[in-house]
Coordinates of C-alpha atoms in Angstrom, one line a residue:
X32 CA 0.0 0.0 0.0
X33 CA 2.9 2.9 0.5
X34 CA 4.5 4.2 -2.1
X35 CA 8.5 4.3 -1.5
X36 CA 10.0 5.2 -4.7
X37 CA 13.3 5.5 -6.2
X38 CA 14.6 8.7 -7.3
X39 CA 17.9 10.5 -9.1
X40 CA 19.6 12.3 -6.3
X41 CA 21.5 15.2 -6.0
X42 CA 24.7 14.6 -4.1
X43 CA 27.8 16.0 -3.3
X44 CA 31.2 15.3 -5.7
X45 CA 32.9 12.3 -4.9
X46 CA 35.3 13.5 -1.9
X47 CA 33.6 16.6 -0.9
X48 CA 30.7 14.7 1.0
X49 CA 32.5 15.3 4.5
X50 CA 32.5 19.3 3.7
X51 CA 29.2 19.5 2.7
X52 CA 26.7 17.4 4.7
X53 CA 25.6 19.1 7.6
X54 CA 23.7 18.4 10.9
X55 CA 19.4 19.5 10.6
X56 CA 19.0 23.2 10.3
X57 CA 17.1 23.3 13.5
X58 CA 19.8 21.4 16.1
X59 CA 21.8 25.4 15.6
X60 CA 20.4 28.7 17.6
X61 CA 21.1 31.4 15.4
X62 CA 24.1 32.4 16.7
X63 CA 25.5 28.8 16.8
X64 CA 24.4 28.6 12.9
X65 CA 26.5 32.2 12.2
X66 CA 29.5 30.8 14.2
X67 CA 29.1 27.5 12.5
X68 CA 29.0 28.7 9.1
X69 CA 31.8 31.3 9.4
X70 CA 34.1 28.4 9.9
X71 CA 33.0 26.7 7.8
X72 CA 31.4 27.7 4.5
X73 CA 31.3 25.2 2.1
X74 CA 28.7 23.4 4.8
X75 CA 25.0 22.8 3.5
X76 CA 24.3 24.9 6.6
X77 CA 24.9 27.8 4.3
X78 CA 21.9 27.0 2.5
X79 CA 20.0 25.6 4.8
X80 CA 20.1 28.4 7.2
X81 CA 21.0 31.2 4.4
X82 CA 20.5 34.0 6.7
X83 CA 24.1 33.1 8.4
X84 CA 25.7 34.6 5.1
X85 CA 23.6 37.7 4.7
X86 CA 24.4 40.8 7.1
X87 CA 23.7 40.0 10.9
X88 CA 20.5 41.1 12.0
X89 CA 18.7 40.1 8.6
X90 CA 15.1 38.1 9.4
X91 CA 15.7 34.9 9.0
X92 CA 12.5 34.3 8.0
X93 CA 12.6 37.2 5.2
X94 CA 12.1 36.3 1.3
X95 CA 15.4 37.1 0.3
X96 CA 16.7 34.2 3.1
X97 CA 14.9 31.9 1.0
X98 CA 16.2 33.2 -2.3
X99 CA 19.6 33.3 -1.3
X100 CA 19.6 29.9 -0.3
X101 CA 18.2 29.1 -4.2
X102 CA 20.8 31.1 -5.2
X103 CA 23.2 29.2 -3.6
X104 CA 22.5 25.6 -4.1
X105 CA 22.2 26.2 -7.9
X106 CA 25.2 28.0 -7.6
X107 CA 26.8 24.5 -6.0
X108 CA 25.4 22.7 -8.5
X109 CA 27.1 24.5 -11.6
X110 CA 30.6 25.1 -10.1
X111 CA 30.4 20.7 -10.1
X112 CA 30.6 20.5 -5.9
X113 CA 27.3 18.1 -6.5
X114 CA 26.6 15.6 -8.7
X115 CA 23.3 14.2 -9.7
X116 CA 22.8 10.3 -10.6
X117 CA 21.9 10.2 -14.0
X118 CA 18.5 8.0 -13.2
X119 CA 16.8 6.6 -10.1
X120 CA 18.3 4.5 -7.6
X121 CA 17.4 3.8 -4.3
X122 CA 20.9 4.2 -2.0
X123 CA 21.6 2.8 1.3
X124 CA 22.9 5.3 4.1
X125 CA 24.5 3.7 7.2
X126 CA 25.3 5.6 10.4
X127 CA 27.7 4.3 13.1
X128 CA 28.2 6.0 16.5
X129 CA 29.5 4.4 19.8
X130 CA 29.3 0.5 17.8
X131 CA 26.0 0.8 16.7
X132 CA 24.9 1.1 13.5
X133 CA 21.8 2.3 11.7
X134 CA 21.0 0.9 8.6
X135 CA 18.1 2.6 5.9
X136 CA 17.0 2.7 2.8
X137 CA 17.0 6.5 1.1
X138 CA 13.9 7.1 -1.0
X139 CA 11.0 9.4 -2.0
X140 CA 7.8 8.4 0.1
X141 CA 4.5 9.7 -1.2
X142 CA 2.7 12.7 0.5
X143 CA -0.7 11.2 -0.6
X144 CA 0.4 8.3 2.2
X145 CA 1.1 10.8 4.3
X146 CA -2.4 12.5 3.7
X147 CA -3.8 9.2 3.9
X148 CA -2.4 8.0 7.1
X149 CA -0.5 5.0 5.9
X150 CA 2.8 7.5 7.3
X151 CA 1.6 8.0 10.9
X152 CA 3.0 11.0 12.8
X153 CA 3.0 10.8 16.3
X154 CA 3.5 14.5 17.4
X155 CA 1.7 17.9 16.2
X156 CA 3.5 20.9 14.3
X157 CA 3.5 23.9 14.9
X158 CA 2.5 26.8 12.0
X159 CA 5.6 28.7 12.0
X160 CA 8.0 26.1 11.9
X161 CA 6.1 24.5 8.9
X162 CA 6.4 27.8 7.2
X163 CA 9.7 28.5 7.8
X164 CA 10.7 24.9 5.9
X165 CA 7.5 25.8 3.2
X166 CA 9.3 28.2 1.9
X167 CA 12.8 27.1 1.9
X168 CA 11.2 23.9 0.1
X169 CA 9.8 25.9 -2.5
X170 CA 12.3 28.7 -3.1
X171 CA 14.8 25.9 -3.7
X172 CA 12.6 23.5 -5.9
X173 CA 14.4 20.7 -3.4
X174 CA 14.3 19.2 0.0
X175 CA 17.1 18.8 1.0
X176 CA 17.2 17.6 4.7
X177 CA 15.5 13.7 4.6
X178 CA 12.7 12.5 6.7
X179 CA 13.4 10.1 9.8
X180 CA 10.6 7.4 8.6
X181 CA 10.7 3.6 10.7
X182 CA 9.3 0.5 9.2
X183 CA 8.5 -2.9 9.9
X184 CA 11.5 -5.1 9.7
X185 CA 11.3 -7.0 6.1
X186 CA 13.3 -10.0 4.8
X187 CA 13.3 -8.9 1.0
X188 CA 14.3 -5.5 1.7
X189 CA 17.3 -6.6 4.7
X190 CA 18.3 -9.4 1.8
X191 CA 19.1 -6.6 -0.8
X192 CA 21.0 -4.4 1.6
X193 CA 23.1 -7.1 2.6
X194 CA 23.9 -8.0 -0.6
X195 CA 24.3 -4.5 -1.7
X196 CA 26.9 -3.3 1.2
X197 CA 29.1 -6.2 1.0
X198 CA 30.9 -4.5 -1.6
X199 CA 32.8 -1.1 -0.8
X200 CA 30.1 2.5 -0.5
X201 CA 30.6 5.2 -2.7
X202 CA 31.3 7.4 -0.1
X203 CA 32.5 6.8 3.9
X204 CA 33.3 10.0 6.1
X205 CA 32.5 11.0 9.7
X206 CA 30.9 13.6 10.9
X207 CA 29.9 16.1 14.0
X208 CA 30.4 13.9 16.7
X209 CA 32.4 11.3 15.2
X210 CA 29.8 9.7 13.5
X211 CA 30.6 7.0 10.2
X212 CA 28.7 7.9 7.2
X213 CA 28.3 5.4 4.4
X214 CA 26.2 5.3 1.3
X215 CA 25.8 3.0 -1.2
X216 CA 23.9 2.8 -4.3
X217 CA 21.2 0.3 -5.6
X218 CA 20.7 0.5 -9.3
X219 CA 19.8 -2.4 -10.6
X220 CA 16.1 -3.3 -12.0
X221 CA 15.6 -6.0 -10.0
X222 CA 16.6 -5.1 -7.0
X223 CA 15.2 -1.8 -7.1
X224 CA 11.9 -3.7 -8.4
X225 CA 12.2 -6.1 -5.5
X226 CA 12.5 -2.9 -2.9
X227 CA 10.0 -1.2 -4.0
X228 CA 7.1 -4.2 -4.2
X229 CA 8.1 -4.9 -0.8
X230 CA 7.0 -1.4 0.8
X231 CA 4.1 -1.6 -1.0
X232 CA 3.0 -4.3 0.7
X233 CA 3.1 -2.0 3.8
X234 CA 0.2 -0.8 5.4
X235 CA 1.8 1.6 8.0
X236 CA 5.1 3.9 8.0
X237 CA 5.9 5.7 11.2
X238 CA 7.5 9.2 11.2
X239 CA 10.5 9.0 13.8
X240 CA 11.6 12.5 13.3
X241 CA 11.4 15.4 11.4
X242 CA 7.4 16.1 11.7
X243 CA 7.8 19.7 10.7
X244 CA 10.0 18.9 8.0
X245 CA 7.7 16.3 6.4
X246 CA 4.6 18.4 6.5
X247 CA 6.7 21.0 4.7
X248 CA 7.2 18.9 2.3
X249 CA 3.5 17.7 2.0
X250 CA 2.0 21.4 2.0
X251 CA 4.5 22.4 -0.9
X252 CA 3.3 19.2 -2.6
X253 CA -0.1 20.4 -2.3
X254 CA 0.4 23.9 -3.2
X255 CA 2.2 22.8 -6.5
X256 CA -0.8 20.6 -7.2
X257 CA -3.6 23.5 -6.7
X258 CA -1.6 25.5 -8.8
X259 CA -1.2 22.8 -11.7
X260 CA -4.5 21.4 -11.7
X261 CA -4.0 19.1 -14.6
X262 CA -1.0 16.9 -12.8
X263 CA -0.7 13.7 -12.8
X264 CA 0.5 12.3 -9.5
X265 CA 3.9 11.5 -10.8
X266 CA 5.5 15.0 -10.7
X267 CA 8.6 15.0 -8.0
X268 CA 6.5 17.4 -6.1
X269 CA 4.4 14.6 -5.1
X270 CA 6.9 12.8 -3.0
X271 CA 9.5 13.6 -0.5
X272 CA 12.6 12.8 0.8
X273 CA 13.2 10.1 3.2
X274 CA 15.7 7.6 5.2
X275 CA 13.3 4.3 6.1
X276 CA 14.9 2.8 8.5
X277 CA 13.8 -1.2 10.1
X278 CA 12.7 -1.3 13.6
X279 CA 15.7 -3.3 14.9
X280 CA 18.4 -0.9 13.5
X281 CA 17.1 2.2 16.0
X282 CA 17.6 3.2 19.0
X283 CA 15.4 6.0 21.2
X284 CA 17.9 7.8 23.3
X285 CA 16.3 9.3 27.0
X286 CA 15.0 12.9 26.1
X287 CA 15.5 14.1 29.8
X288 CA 14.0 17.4 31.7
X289 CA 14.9 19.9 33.7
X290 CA 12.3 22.6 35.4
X291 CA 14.1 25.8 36.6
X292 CA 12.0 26.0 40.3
X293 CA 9.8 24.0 42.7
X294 CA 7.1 25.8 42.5
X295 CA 7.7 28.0 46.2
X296 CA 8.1 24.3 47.9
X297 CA 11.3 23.0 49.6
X298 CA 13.6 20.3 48.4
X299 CA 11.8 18.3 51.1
X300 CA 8.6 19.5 50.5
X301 CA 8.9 18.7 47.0
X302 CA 10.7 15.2 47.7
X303 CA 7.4 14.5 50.0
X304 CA 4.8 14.8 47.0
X305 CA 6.7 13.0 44.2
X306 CA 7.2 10.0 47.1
X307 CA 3.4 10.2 46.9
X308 CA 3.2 8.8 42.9
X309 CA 6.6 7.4 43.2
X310 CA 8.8 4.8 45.4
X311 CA 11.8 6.9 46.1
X312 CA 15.4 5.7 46.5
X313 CA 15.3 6.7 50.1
X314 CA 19.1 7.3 50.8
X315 CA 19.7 9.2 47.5
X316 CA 22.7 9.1 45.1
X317 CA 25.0 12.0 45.7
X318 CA 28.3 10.1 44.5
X319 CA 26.4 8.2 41.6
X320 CA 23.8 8.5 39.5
X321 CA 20.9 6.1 39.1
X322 CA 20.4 4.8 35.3
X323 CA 16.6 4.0 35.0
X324 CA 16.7 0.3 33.9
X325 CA 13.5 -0.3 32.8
X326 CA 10.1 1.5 32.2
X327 CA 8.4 3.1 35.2
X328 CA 11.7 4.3 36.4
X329 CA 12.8 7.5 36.6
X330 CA 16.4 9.4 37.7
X331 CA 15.8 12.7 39.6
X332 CA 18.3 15.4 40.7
X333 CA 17.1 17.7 43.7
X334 CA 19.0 19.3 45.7
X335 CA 23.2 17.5 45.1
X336 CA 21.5 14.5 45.3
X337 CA 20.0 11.9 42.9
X338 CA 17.3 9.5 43.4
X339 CA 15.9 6.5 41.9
X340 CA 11.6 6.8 41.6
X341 CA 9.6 3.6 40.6
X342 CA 6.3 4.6 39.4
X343 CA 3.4 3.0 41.7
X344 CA 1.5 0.7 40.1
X345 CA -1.9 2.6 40.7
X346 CA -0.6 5.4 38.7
X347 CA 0.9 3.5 35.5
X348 CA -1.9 2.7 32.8
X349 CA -2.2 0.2 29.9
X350 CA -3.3 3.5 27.2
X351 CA -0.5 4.2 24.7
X352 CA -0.6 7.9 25.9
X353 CA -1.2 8.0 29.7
X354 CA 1.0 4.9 30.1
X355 CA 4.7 6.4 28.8
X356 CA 6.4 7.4 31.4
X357 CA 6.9 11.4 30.4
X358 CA 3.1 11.6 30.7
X359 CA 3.1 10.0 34.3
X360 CA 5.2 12.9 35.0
X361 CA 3.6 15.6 33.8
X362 CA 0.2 14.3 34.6
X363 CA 1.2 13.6 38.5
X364 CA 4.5 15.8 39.2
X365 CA 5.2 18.4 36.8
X366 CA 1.3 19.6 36.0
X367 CA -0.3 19.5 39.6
X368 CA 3.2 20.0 42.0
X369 CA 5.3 22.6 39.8
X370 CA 2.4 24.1 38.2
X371 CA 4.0 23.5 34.8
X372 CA 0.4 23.2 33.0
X373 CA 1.7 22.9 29.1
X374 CA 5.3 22.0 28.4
X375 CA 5.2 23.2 24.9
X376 CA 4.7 26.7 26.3
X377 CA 6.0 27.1 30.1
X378 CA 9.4 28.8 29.8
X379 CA 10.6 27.1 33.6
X380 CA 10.9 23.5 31.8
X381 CA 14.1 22.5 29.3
X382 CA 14.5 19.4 27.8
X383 CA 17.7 17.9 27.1
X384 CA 18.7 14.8 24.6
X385 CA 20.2 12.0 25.9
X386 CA 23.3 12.4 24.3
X387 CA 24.5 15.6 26.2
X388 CA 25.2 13.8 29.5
X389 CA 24.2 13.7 33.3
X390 CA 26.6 16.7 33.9
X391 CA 24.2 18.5 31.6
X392 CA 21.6 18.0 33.6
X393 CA 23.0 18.3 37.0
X394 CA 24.5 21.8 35.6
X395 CA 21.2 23.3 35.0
X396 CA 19.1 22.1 37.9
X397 CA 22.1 24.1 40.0
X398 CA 22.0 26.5 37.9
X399 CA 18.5 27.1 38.4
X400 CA 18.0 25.6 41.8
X401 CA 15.3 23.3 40.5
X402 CA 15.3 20.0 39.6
X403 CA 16.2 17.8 36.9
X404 CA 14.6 13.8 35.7
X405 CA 16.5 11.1 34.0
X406 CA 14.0 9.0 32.0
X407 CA 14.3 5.6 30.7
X408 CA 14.0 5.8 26.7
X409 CA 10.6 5.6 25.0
X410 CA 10.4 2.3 22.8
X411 CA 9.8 2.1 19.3
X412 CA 7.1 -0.2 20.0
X413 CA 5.3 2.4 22.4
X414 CA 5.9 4.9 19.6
X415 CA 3.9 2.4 16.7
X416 CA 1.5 1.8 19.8
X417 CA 0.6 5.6 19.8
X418 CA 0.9 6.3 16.0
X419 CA -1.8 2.8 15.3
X420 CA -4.1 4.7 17.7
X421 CA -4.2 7.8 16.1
X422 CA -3.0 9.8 18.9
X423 CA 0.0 11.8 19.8
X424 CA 2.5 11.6 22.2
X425 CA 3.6 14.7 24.5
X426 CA 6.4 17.4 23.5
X427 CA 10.1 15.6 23.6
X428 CA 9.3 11.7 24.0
X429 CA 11.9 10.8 22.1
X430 CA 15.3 11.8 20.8
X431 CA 16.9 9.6 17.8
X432 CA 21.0 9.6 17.4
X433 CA 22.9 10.0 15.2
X434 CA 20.7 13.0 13.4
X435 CA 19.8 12.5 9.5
X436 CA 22.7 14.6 7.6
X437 CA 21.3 17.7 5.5
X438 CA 22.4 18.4 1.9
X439 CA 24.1 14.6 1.6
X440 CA 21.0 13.7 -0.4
X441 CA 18.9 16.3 -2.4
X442 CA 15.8 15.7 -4.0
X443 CA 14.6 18.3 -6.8
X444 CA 11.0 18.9 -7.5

């Protein structure tokens, strides 16, 4: 039932794929995008963030960001520092960090599946982030940052990309953060045949990240269509840009919080209502840190001290939603003892990804002289869970490592 199709990318020369791919657009505050970018220029940061080039203090969201960045990655094109395959292939990208390795398939998925449900999202999007990526996606006539899409493991599709990286990539670099990056190409008619009758015998995609990016994507689709009524369905515009990755080759990292107060109450104080929804560690950590082992447990900073909190049985639940553990905490702790009624919004929360570190964490809650909570990582199959029910899971569940590389794969519309 989904449509994953093949496509004729646009990539960076042989040898210059290390200098150009960049980390997502939206992992930089501005000032980290300038700095970024001023040492180092021939990034894909340059376009996708093309007010780090124009005169500081220029909107970022202005219309001559957008055409600068159009300017530039045609620019790229012409002076050779990308190539593009001269018909469509579908490539394998693999990403190594810390022994681990995450294997997909890079392709075009179809926005009518998106439209459709058959790709499930499992968090909302906000307007101006949506338009920010609208009109980079349209100035450019590309998209150029992929979509983080997960799939049911598949023996046809895992058969090809064995077969297809036993013999050398056309590219292998690392990246920010050490990460190995390695791509190889499928070409041939029967595999590509094989690949592509094998997604279509799939009745749900999930989106793993990039929500924002992939509605982009869809909304240009749809504003191309209104504005060429007489298309066909097979027009580039129609699909977008996409790593699918199996089940089994990712990993959810803990996406971790940290609120900047308790709410008028005292360490104890506060200590004394969490014990109430939780079993608490009673003799604290302060030499160690407790790693949550399992779900329902939970790592908390207060005060110098950690603690290790076991959720009480009367307050987990068998719903997709209410059941992860972030919305325990919220629901019972963070909502009703800190007062911090919508996360999206509240400016005394902060979440931080898994892969900056306890210290992180620790650093902030003394910095603030709040608190801070270690959670054990959302699985994948709670993720499907939430996406099959047509619900959505509250702000930073998850966190995915190693981020999708912009500008190593381009698709023009």
């Amino acid at each position: 039932m989904a449509e994953i199709r093949p496509f004729a990318a646009v990539r960076p020369a042989p040898g210059l794929e290390a200098e150009i791919a960049a980390l997502p657009y939206d992992v930089y505050s501005r000032a980290e995008a300038r700095a970024f970018v001023a040492e180092h220029p021939g990034s894909f940061l340059a376009i996708d963030r093309a007010e780090t080039t124009l005169p500081e203090g220029t909107d970022i969201y202005a219309p001559e960001v957008y055409t600068h960045a159009s300017d530039l990655l045609l620019k790229w094109i012409e002076t050779g520092r990308f190539i593009q395959d001269p018909a469509p292939c579908y490539y394998v990208y693999a990403q190594s960090l810390d022994g681990r390795t995450q294997t997909g398939i890079v392709a075009c998925a179809s926005i009518d599946d998106y439209l459709n449900n058959v790709i499930k999202k499992h968090e909302n999007t906000r307007a101006d982030k949506e338009q920010d990526r609208i009109s980079h996606v349209d100035a450019c006539n590309a998209q150029t940052g992929p979509i983080f899409l997960c799939c049911r493991k598949n023996a046809v599709i895992d058969a090809v990309v064995r077969k297809t990286t036993a013999s050398d990539p056309v590219c292998d670099f690392a990246s920010h953060g050490g990460v190995r990056n390695r791509v190889w190409i499928i070409s041939g008619a029967e595999d590509c045949a094989r690949i592509r009758e094998a997604f279509s015998g799939m009745d749900s995609i999930y989106i793993a990240d990039g929500h924002h990016r992939c509605a982009s994507a869809v909304r240009v689709g749809q504003l191309r269509r209104e504005q060429n009524p007489g298309y066909t369905g097979e027009e580039e515009y129609n699909f977008f840009l996409s790593v699918l990755f199996p089940e089994d080759e990712l990993s959810i990292m803990d996406y971790n919080r940290v609120v900047h107060d308790l709410h008028g109450r005292s360490p104890q104080a506060f200590l004394e209502e969490v014990e109430k929804i939780c079993e608490v560690d009673p003799d604290g950590h302060p030499s160690g840190v407790p790693v949550p082992a399992s779900k329902g447990e939970i790592g908390m900073y207060l005060d110098g001290s950690w603690y290790l909190l076991r959720i009480r049985p009367q307050y987990r639940s068998p719903d997709p939603v209410a059941g992860l553990d972030v919305s325990v905490l919220q629901d019972r702790i963070l909502g009703p003892v800190l007062g911090i009624g919508d996360p999206k919004t509240d400016s005394r929360i902060e979440f931080v990804g898994g892969i900056r570190g306890t210290k992180e964490l620790e650093k902030r809650a003394d910095s603030y002289g709040g608190a801070a909570f270690r959670m054990y990582p959302t699985a994948i199959a709670e993720l499907f869970d939430v996406a099959d029910a047509g619900r959505l899971m509250p702000p930073k569940s998850t966190w995915f490592e190693p981020k999708l590389l912009s500008g190593l794969f381009i698709h023009r519309i």
